[in-house]
Amino acid sequence: MTIMLQVKDEAAVMNRMPEMPKAPGLYLEDIVVGDRFCGGAIAVTAETIKTFAREFDPQPFHTDEVAAKYSFFQGLAASGWHTAAMTMRLLAEFGPKVAGGLIGGSCEVAWPQPTRPGDVLHIECEILSVTPSRSKPERGSVLMRSETRNQRGEVLQVLTARLVVPRRN
Amino acid sequence: MTIMLQVKDEAAVMNRMPEMPKAPGLYLEDIVVGDRFCGGAIAVTAETIKTFAREFDPQPFHTDEVAAKYSFFQGLAASGWHTAAMTMRLLAEFGPKVAGGLIGGSCEVAWPQPTRPGDVLHIECEILSVTPSRSKPERGSVLMRSETRNQRGEVLQVLTARLVVPRRN
């Protein structure tokens, strides 16, 4: 009980307190190179593309079908950041259930082709590396590659993210 | 006029048609290493953080103040993808006015510290390199580093984006 109160007072993070009961989910020790996570079916429409773009990326090829036709994209295309945000939604649902949540410190993103109205997105992820931290014994990092594909299997985004993952011991 | 009709029929991209009148804005030849672009004042609130997160990153530390207090973030924090989306909004407004629009093919993103309620975001961008394409004479790529900072100057996101930029000639 003393520990509980202390934690509450300091708003300390459970995963940084080895004496605390562990949060449920996967720890660094549970994740193995080659582990795969797949799933999802987010339907993309002209309306969802334009709604996101009006708030975050109001360029004509994301907000207007006619202007988009005569742009680089030759038709309405989702903002890359919209594809990234939808991918995060899929990762939260179908990615690894890391203890304490899915927390990325940095990443690389590429958009080999645009996301279009009518696309239905899913993710295919693979763990590339699992590395204990040298300076922080309570955690490590996991490199995960995540492809966002449409219903035809076309790769719309490749995300390589470095996740912060707690260690069990 | 013949050319105009032809373009319309084929929905061809103006920037790929050297015989067409050029779209306004910056071309590869106009952009110089070291060019800087700054601006913006997007106010982040608990509500905007939670609204974005409920749709795209529904993890407790992005959607619930109390749960967030006992998480890795020790308080409500915006999804990194929310910070990225707000940064895109700032880039569209205050970044380089590239002819044909601001189009990124790939990027690296890091989030050195979380975006919090009360933060007011601006961007500070710098052009790192300007490279004509070897295979596509009508375009090139521009590497741009963009820091997203709050009102205290704290860096919340570092984005290094490779932009597709048309050539004038």
Short mmCIF file of C-alpha atoms in Angstrom, two decimals:
data_model
loop_
_atom_site.label_atom_id
_atom_site.label_comp_id
_atom_site.label_asym_id
_atom_site.label_seq_id
_atom_site.Cartn_x
_atom_site.Cartn_y
_atom_site.Cartn_z
CA MET A 1 0.00 0.00 0.00
CA THR A 2 2.83 2.36 0.80
CA ILE A 3 4.18 1.83 -2.66
CA MET A 4 0.77 2.47 -4.22
CA LEU A 5 0.48 5.81 -2.44
CA GLN A 6 3.98 6.78 -3.36
CA VAL A 7 3.27 6.01 -6.99
CA LYS A 8 0.09 8.03 -6.91
CA ASP A 9 1.84 11.02 -5.35
CA GLU A 10 4.67 11.00 -7.81
CA ALA A 11 2.51 10.05 -10.77
CA ALA A 12 5.27 7.58 -11.53
CA VAL A 13 5.02 5.25 -14.46
CA MET A 14 4.10 1.69 -13.51
CA ASN A 15 6.46 0.23 -16.06
CA ARG A 16 9.38 2.06 -14.50
CA MET A 17 8.65 0.53 -11.09
CA PRO A 18 9.93 -3.05 -11.00
CA GLU A 19 8.33 -3.62 -7.58
CA MET A 20 4.86 -2.83 -8.94
CA PRO A 21 2.46 -5.40 -10.41
CA LYS A 22 3.10 -5.47 -14.14
CA ALA A 23 0.62 -4.09 -16.66
CA PRO A 24 -0.83 -6.74 -18.97
CA GLY A 25 0.50 -7.08 -22.49
CA LEU A 26 3.72 -7.86 -24.28
CA TYR A 27 7.13 -7.02 -22.80
CA LEU A 28 10.45 -6.85 -24.62
CA GLU A 29 11.14 -10.47 -23.63
CA ASP A 30 7.90 -11.59 -25.32
CA ILE A 31 8.64 -10.08 -28.74
CA VAL A 32 10.71 -12.03 -31.25
CA VAL A 33 12.26 -11.01 -34.57
CA GLY A 34 10.01 -12.27 -37.35
CA ASP A 35 6.77 -12.00 -35.34
CA ARG A 36 3.98 -10.89 -37.65
CA PHE A 37 0.77 -8.96 -37.03
CA CYS A 38 -1.90 -8.43 -39.70
CA GLY A 39 -5.46 -7.22 -39.94
CA GLY A 40 -7.91 -4.47 -40.60
CA ALA A 41 -10.42 -3.17 -43.10
CA ILE A 42 -10.66 0.63 -43.08
CA ALA A 43 -12.75 1.83 -46.01
CA VAL A 44 -11.52 5.09 -47.54
CA THR A 45 -14.04 7.38 -49.23
CA ALA A 46 -13.84 10.72 -51.03
CA GLU A 47 -15.58 12.22 -48.01
CA THR A 48 -13.10 10.89 -45.40
CA ILE A 49 -10.19 12.02 -47.63
CA LYS A 50 -11.61 15.53 -47.98
CA THR A 51 -12.63 15.84 -44.31
CA PHE A 52 -9.11 15.00 -43.10
CA ALA A 53 -7.50 17.21 -45.74
CA ARG A 54 -9.66 20.25 -45.01
CA GLU A 55 -8.35 20.19 -41.43
CA PHE A 56 -4.74 19.07 -41.90
CA ASP A 57 -3.61 19.18 -45.54
CA PRO A 58 -5.86 21.55 -47.52
CA GLN A 59 -4.20 21.16 -50.92
CA PRO A 60 -6.50 20.91 -53.95
CA PHE A 61 -5.51 17.33 -54.86
CA HIS A 62 -6.76 16.23 -51.41
CA THR A 63 -9.91 18.36 -51.24
CA ASP A 64 -11.34 18.70 -54.77
CA GLU A 65 -11.89 15.95 -57.37
CA VAL A 66 -11.66 18.25 -60.39
CA ALA A 67 -8.50 20.06 -59.31
CA ALA A 68 -7.03 16.67 -58.34
CA LYS A 69 -7.57 15.36 -61.87
CA TYR A 70 -5.12 17.91 -63.26
CA SER A 71 -2.58 17.53 -60.45
CA PHE A 72 0.45 15.30 -59.92
CA PHE A 73 -1.92 12.65 -58.55
CA GLN A 74 -4.30 12.70 -61.55
CA GLY A 75 -7.28 12.16 -59.24
CA LEU A 76 -8.34 12.60 -55.63
CA ALA A 77 -5.68 11.20 -53.27
CA ALA A 78 -5.53 11.01 -49.50
CA SER A 79 -2.93 13.07 -47.67
CA GLY A 80 -0.01 10.84 -46.75
CA TRP A 81 -0.64 11.89 -43.15
CA HIS A 82 -4.19 10.60 -43.44
CA THR A 83 -2.86 7.23 -44.59
CA ALA A 84 -0.41 7.36 -41.67
CA ALA A 85 -3.20 8.18 -39.21
CA MET A 86 -5.42 5.35 -40.52
CA THR A 87 -2.41 3.04 -40.24
CA MET A 88 -2.01 4.03 -36.59
CA ARG A 89 -5.65 3.10 -36.04
CA LEU A 90 -4.96 -0.31 -37.56
CA LEU A 91 -1.79 -0.72 -35.48
CA ALA A 92 -3.67 0.08 -32.27
CA GLU A 93 -6.19 -2.62 -33.13
CA PHE A 94 -4.15 -5.28 -34.90
CA GLY A 95 -0.52 -4.55 -34.01
CA PRO A 96 1.40 -6.04 -31.06
CA LYS A 97 -0.35 -5.48 -27.70
CA VAL A 98 2.64 -3.90 -25.99
CA ALA A 99 2.36 -3.44 -22.21
CA GLY A 100 1.76 0.23 -21.56
CA GLY A 101 0.72 0.89 -25.17
CA LEU A 102 2.16 1.32 -28.62
CA ILE A 103 4.62 4.21 -28.31
CA GLY A 104 6.89 5.24 -31.17
CA GLY A 105 9.88 7.49 -30.69
CA SER A 106 10.77 7.83 -34.36
CA CYS A 107 10.00 6.32 -37.73
CA GLU A 108 10.52 6.34 -41.46
CA VAL A 109 7.51 6.58 -43.77
CA ALA A 110 7.26 6.13 -47.51
CA TRP A 111 4.18 6.39 -49.71
CA PRO A 112 4.87 4.33 -52.85
CA GLN A 113 1.43 5.16 -54.26
CA PRO A 114 -1.49 7.30 -53.16
CA THR A 115 -4.50 6.12 -51.16
CA ARG A 116 -7.67 6.54 -53.25
CA PRO A 117 -11.43 6.64 -52.64
CA GLY A 118 -12.66 3.03 -52.63
CA ASP A 119 -9.47 1.63 -51.07
CA VAL A 120 -9.90 -0.67 -48.07
CA LEU A 121 -6.80 -0.67 -45.90
CA HIS A 122 -5.16 -3.38 -43.85
CA ILE A 123 -1.72 -3.70 -42.29
CA GLU A 124 0.95 -6.38 -42.49
CA CYS A 125 3.64 -5.91 -39.83
CA GLU A 126 6.84 -7.70 -39.00
CA ILE A 127 9.28 -7.31 -36.12
CA LEU A 128 12.74 -6.51 -37.49
CA SER A 129 14.78 -6.17 -34.30
CA VAL A 130 14.48 -6.27 -30.50
CA THR A 131 17.12 -4.33 -28.56
CA PRO A 132 17.43 -3.77 -24.80
CA SER A 133 18.39 -0.20 -23.91
CA ARG A 134 21.97 0.24 -22.70
CA SER A 135 21.19 3.22 -20.51
CA LYS A 136 17.63 2.39 -19.35
CA PRO A 137 17.45 -1.14 -17.89
CA GLU A 138 13.64 -1.00 -17.62
CA ARG A 139 13.04 -0.76 -21.35
CA GLY A 140 14.21 -1.48 -24.88
CA SER A 141 13.34 -0.71 -28.45
CA VAL A 142 11.62 -2.74 -31.12
CA LEU A 143 11.94 -1.97 -34.81
CA MET A 144 8.73 -2.84 -36.65
CA ARG A 145 8.03 -2.63 -40.36
CA SER A 146 4.40 -2.11 -41.25
CA GLU A 147 3.00 -2.16 -44.76
CA THR A 148 -0.38 -0.56 -45.36
CA ARG A 149 -2.06 -2.28 -48.31
CA ASN A 150 -5.35 -1.91 -50.11
CA GLN A 151 -7.80 -4.65 -51.13
CA ARG A 152 -5.67 -5.42 -54.23
CA GLY A 153 -2.55 -5.90 -52.11
CA GLU A 154 -0.99 -2.69 -53.42
CA VAL A 155 1.40 -1.14 -50.89
CA LEU A 156 0.28 2.42 -50.09
CA GLN A 157 2.61 3.08 -47.17
CA VAL A 158 5.69 1.51 -45.64
CA LEU A 159 6.31 2.52 -42.04
CA THR A 160 9.40 1.48 -40.12
CA ALA A 161 8.85 2.52 -36.52
CA ARG A 162 11.06 2.34 -33.47
CA LEU A 163 8.84 1.44 -30.53
CA VAL A 164 9.58 1.98 -26.85
CA VAL A 165 8.84 -1.32 -25.08
CA PRO A 166 9.13 -2.05 -21.33
CA ARG A 167 11.15 -5.02 -20.04
CA ARG A 168 9.54 -7.53 -17.74
CA ASN A 169 12.56 -7.86 -15.44
CA MET B 1 -6.03 25.26 -77.88
CA THR B 2 -5.29 21.84 -79.34
CA ILE B 3 -2.86 21.23 -76.57
CA MET B 4 -5.39 22.32 -73.96
CA LEU B 5 -7.95 19.84 -75.29
CA GLN B 6 -5.42 17.09 -75.46
CA VAL B 7 -4.42 17.68 -71.86
CA LYS B 8 -8.02 17.67 -70.75
CA ASP B 9 -8.76 14.42 -72.56
CA GLU B 10 -5.77 12.63 -71.18
CA ALA B 11 -6.03 14.17 -67.73
CA ALA B 12 -2.30 14.76 -68.08
CA VAL B 13 -0.37 16.59 -65.44
CA MET B 14 0.46 20.18 -66.35
CA ASN B 15 3.87 19.97 -64.76
CA ARG B 16 4.80 17.04 -66.93
CA MET B 17 3.97 18.98 -70.09
CA PRO B 18 6.83 21.34 -70.88
CA GLU B 19 4.82 22.95 -73.71
CA MET B 20 2.09 24.02 -71.28
CA PRO B 21 1.96 27.30 -69.40
CA LYS B 22 3.67 26.75 -66.06
CA ALA B 23 1.74 26.64 -62.80
CA PRO B 24 2.63 29.44 -60.38
CA GLY B 25 4.95 28.73 -57.49
CA LEU B 26 8.47 27.58 -56.82
CA TYR B 27 10.32 25.22 -59.17
CA LEU B 28 13.43 23.21 -58.44
CA GLU B 29 15.56 26.02 -59.90
CA ASP B 30 14.05 28.50 -57.42
CA ILE B 31 14.90 26.55 -54.27
CA VAL B 32 18.32 26.92 -52.65
CA VAL B 33 20.03 24.97 -49.89
CA GLY B 34 19.70 26.96 -46.67
CA ASP B 35 16.37 28.58 -47.59
CA ARG B 36 14.24 28.87 -44.45
CA PHE B 37 10.48 28.95 -43.92
CA CYS B 38 8.88 29.64 -40.54
CA GLY B 39 5.47 30.42 -39.13
CA GLY B 40 2.27 29.28 -37.54
CA ALA B 41 0.33 29.27 -34.30
CA ILE B 42 -1.83 26.16 -33.93
CA ALA B 43 -3.26 25.95 -30.41
CA VAL B 44 -3.49 22.42 -29.05
CA THR B 45 -6.19 21.62 -26.50
CA ALA B 46 -7.21 18.50 -24.55
CA GLU B 47 -10.28 18.37 -26.78
CA THR B 48 -8.40 18.45 -30.09
CA ILE B 49 -5.97 15.81 -28.76
CA LYS B 50 -8.81 13.51 -27.70
CA THR B 51 -10.89 14.08 -30.86
CA PHE B 52 -8.00 13.10 -33.14
CA ALA B 53 -7.05 10.15 -30.92
CA ARG B 54 -10.57 8.74 -30.71
CA GLU B 55 -10.56 8.43 -34.51
CA PHE B 56 -6.96 7.48 -35.24
CA ASP B 57 -5.01 6.49 -32.10
CA PRO B 58 -7.45 5.47 -29.35
CA GLN B 59 -4.89 4.64 -26.66
CA PRO B 60 -5.71 5.78 -23.09
CA PHE B 61 -2.78 8.24 -22.85
CA HIS B 62 -4.25 10.12 -25.85
CA THR B 63 -7.95 9.94 -24.87
CA ASP B 64 -8.18 10.10 -21.06
CA GLU B 65 -6.44 12.50 -18.66
CA VAL B 66 -6.52 10.15 -15.66
CA ALA B 67 -5.24 7.08 -17.48
CA ALA B 68 -2.62 9.29 -19.13
CA LYS B 69 -1.30 10.38 -15.72
CA TYR B 70 -0.24 6.83 -14.93
CA SER B 71 1.14 6.08 -18.41
CA PHE B 72 4.56 6.47 -19.99
CA PHE B 73 3.61 10.07 -20.81
CA GLN B 74 2.57 11.01 -17.25
CA GLY B 75 -0.22 13.20 -18.60
CA LEU B 76 -2.38 13.68 -21.67
CA ALA B 77 -0.24 13.70 -24.83
CA ALA B 78 -1.16 14.11 -28.48
CA SER B 79 -0.68 11.17 -30.81
CA GLY B 80 2.53 11.64 -32.75
CA TRP B 81 0.41 11.38 -35.88
CA HIS B 82 -1.68 14.29 -34.65
CA THR B 83 1.48 16.36 -34.26
CA ALA B 84 2.49 15.25 -37.75
CA ALA B 85 -0.91 16.20 -39.19
CA MET B 86 -0.83 19.65 -37.54
CA THR B 87 2.70 20.10 -38.88
CA MET B 88 1.41 19.36 -42.39
CA ARG B 89 -1.20 22.07 -41.90
CA LEU B 90 1.58 24.49 -40.96
CA LEU B 91 3.71 23.39 -43.91
CA ALA B 92 0.82 23.95 -46.33
CA GLU B 93 0.46 27.48 -44.99
CA PHE B 94 4.01 28.54 -44.16
CA GLY B 95 6.26 26.11 -46.03
CA PRO B 96 7.69 26.65 -49.53
CA LYS B 97 5.00 27.34 -52.14
CA VAL B 98 6.08 24.61 -54.53
CA ALA B 99 4.46 24.70 -58.00
CA GLY B 100 1.90 21.92 -58.11
CA GLY B 101 1.81 21.58 -54.33
CA LEU B 102 3.77 20.16 -51.44
CA ILE B 103 4.16 16.48 -52.24
CA GLY B 104 6.30 14.19 -50.10
CA GLY B 105 7.41 10.77 -51.26
CA SER B 106 9.02 9.71 -48.01
CA CYS B 107 10.22 11.10 -44.71
CA GLU B 108 11.72 10.50 -41.33
CA VAL B 109 9.88 11.65 -38.22
CA ALA B 110 11.03 11.83 -34.61
CA TRP B 111 9.09 13.01 -31.59
CA PRO B 112 11.65 14.15 -28.98
CA GLN B 113 8.88 15.09 -26.55
CA PRO B 114 5.09 14.87 -26.53
CA THR B 115 2.71 17.60 -27.63
CA ARG B 116 0.57 18.70 -24.66
CA PRO B 117 -2.67 20.61 -24.10
CA GLY B 118 -1.80 24.32 -24.07
CA ASP B 119 1.01 24.00 -26.61
CA VAL B 120 0.94 26.45 -29.52
CA LEU B 121 2.77 25.03 -32.51
CA HIS B 122 4.87 26.65 -35.19
CA ILE B 123 7.35 25.31 -37.72
CA GLU B 124 10.94 26.19 -38.57
CA CYS B 125 12.04 24.63 -41.86
CA GLU B 126 15.29 24.56 -43.77
CA ILE B 127 16.18 23.22 -47.19
CA LEU B 128 18.97 20.62 -46.86
CA SER B 129 19.47 19.56 -50.48
CA VAL B 130 18.14 20.13 -54.00
CA THR B 131 18.66 17.28 -56.47
CA PRO B 132 17.49 16.98 -60.10
CA SER B 133 16.15 13.51 -60.91
CA ARG B 134 18.43 11.39 -63.09
CA SER B 135 15.62 9.43 -64.68
CA LYS B 136 12.85 12.08 -64.79
CA PRO B 137 14.09 15.31 -66.43
CA GLU B 138 10.86 17.17 -65.52
CA ARG B 139 11.39 16.98 -61.78
CA GLY B 140 13.76 16.67 -58.86
CA SER B 141 13.74 16.15 -55.13
CA VAL B 142 14.20 18.56 -52.25
CA LEU B 143 15.17 17.41 -48.77
CA MET B 144 13.59 19.64 -46.15
CA ARG B 145 14.04 19.51 -42.39
CA SER B 146 11.12 20.86 -40.40
CA GLU B 147 11.06 21.33 -36.66
CA THR B 148 7.72 21.67 -34.94
CA ARG B 149 8.14 23.74 -31.80
CA ASN B 150 5.84 24.97 -29.07
CA GLN B 151 5.61 28.48 -27.58
CA ARG B 152 8.63 27.77 -25.36
CA GLY B 153 10.73 26.75 -28.34
CA GLU B 154 10.74 23.09 -27.30
CA VAL B 155 11.11 20.76 -30.28
CA LEU B 156 8.14 18.38 -30.40
CA GLN B 157 8.77 16.87 -33.81
CA VAL B 158 11.59 16.74 -36.32
CA LEU B 159 10.49 15.87 -39.84
CA THR B 160 12.94 15.31 -42.67
CA ALA B 161 10.88 15.04 -45.83
CA ARG B 162 11.83 14.30 -49.41
CA LEU B 163 9.64 16.48 -51.62
CA VAL B 164 8.84 15.94 -55.29
CA VAL B 165 9.43 19.29 -57.04
CA PRO B 166 8.92 20.09 -60.75
CA ARG B 167 11.67 21.67 -62.86
CA ARG B 168 11.00 24.83 -64.75
CA ASN B 169 12.85 23.75 -67.89
#
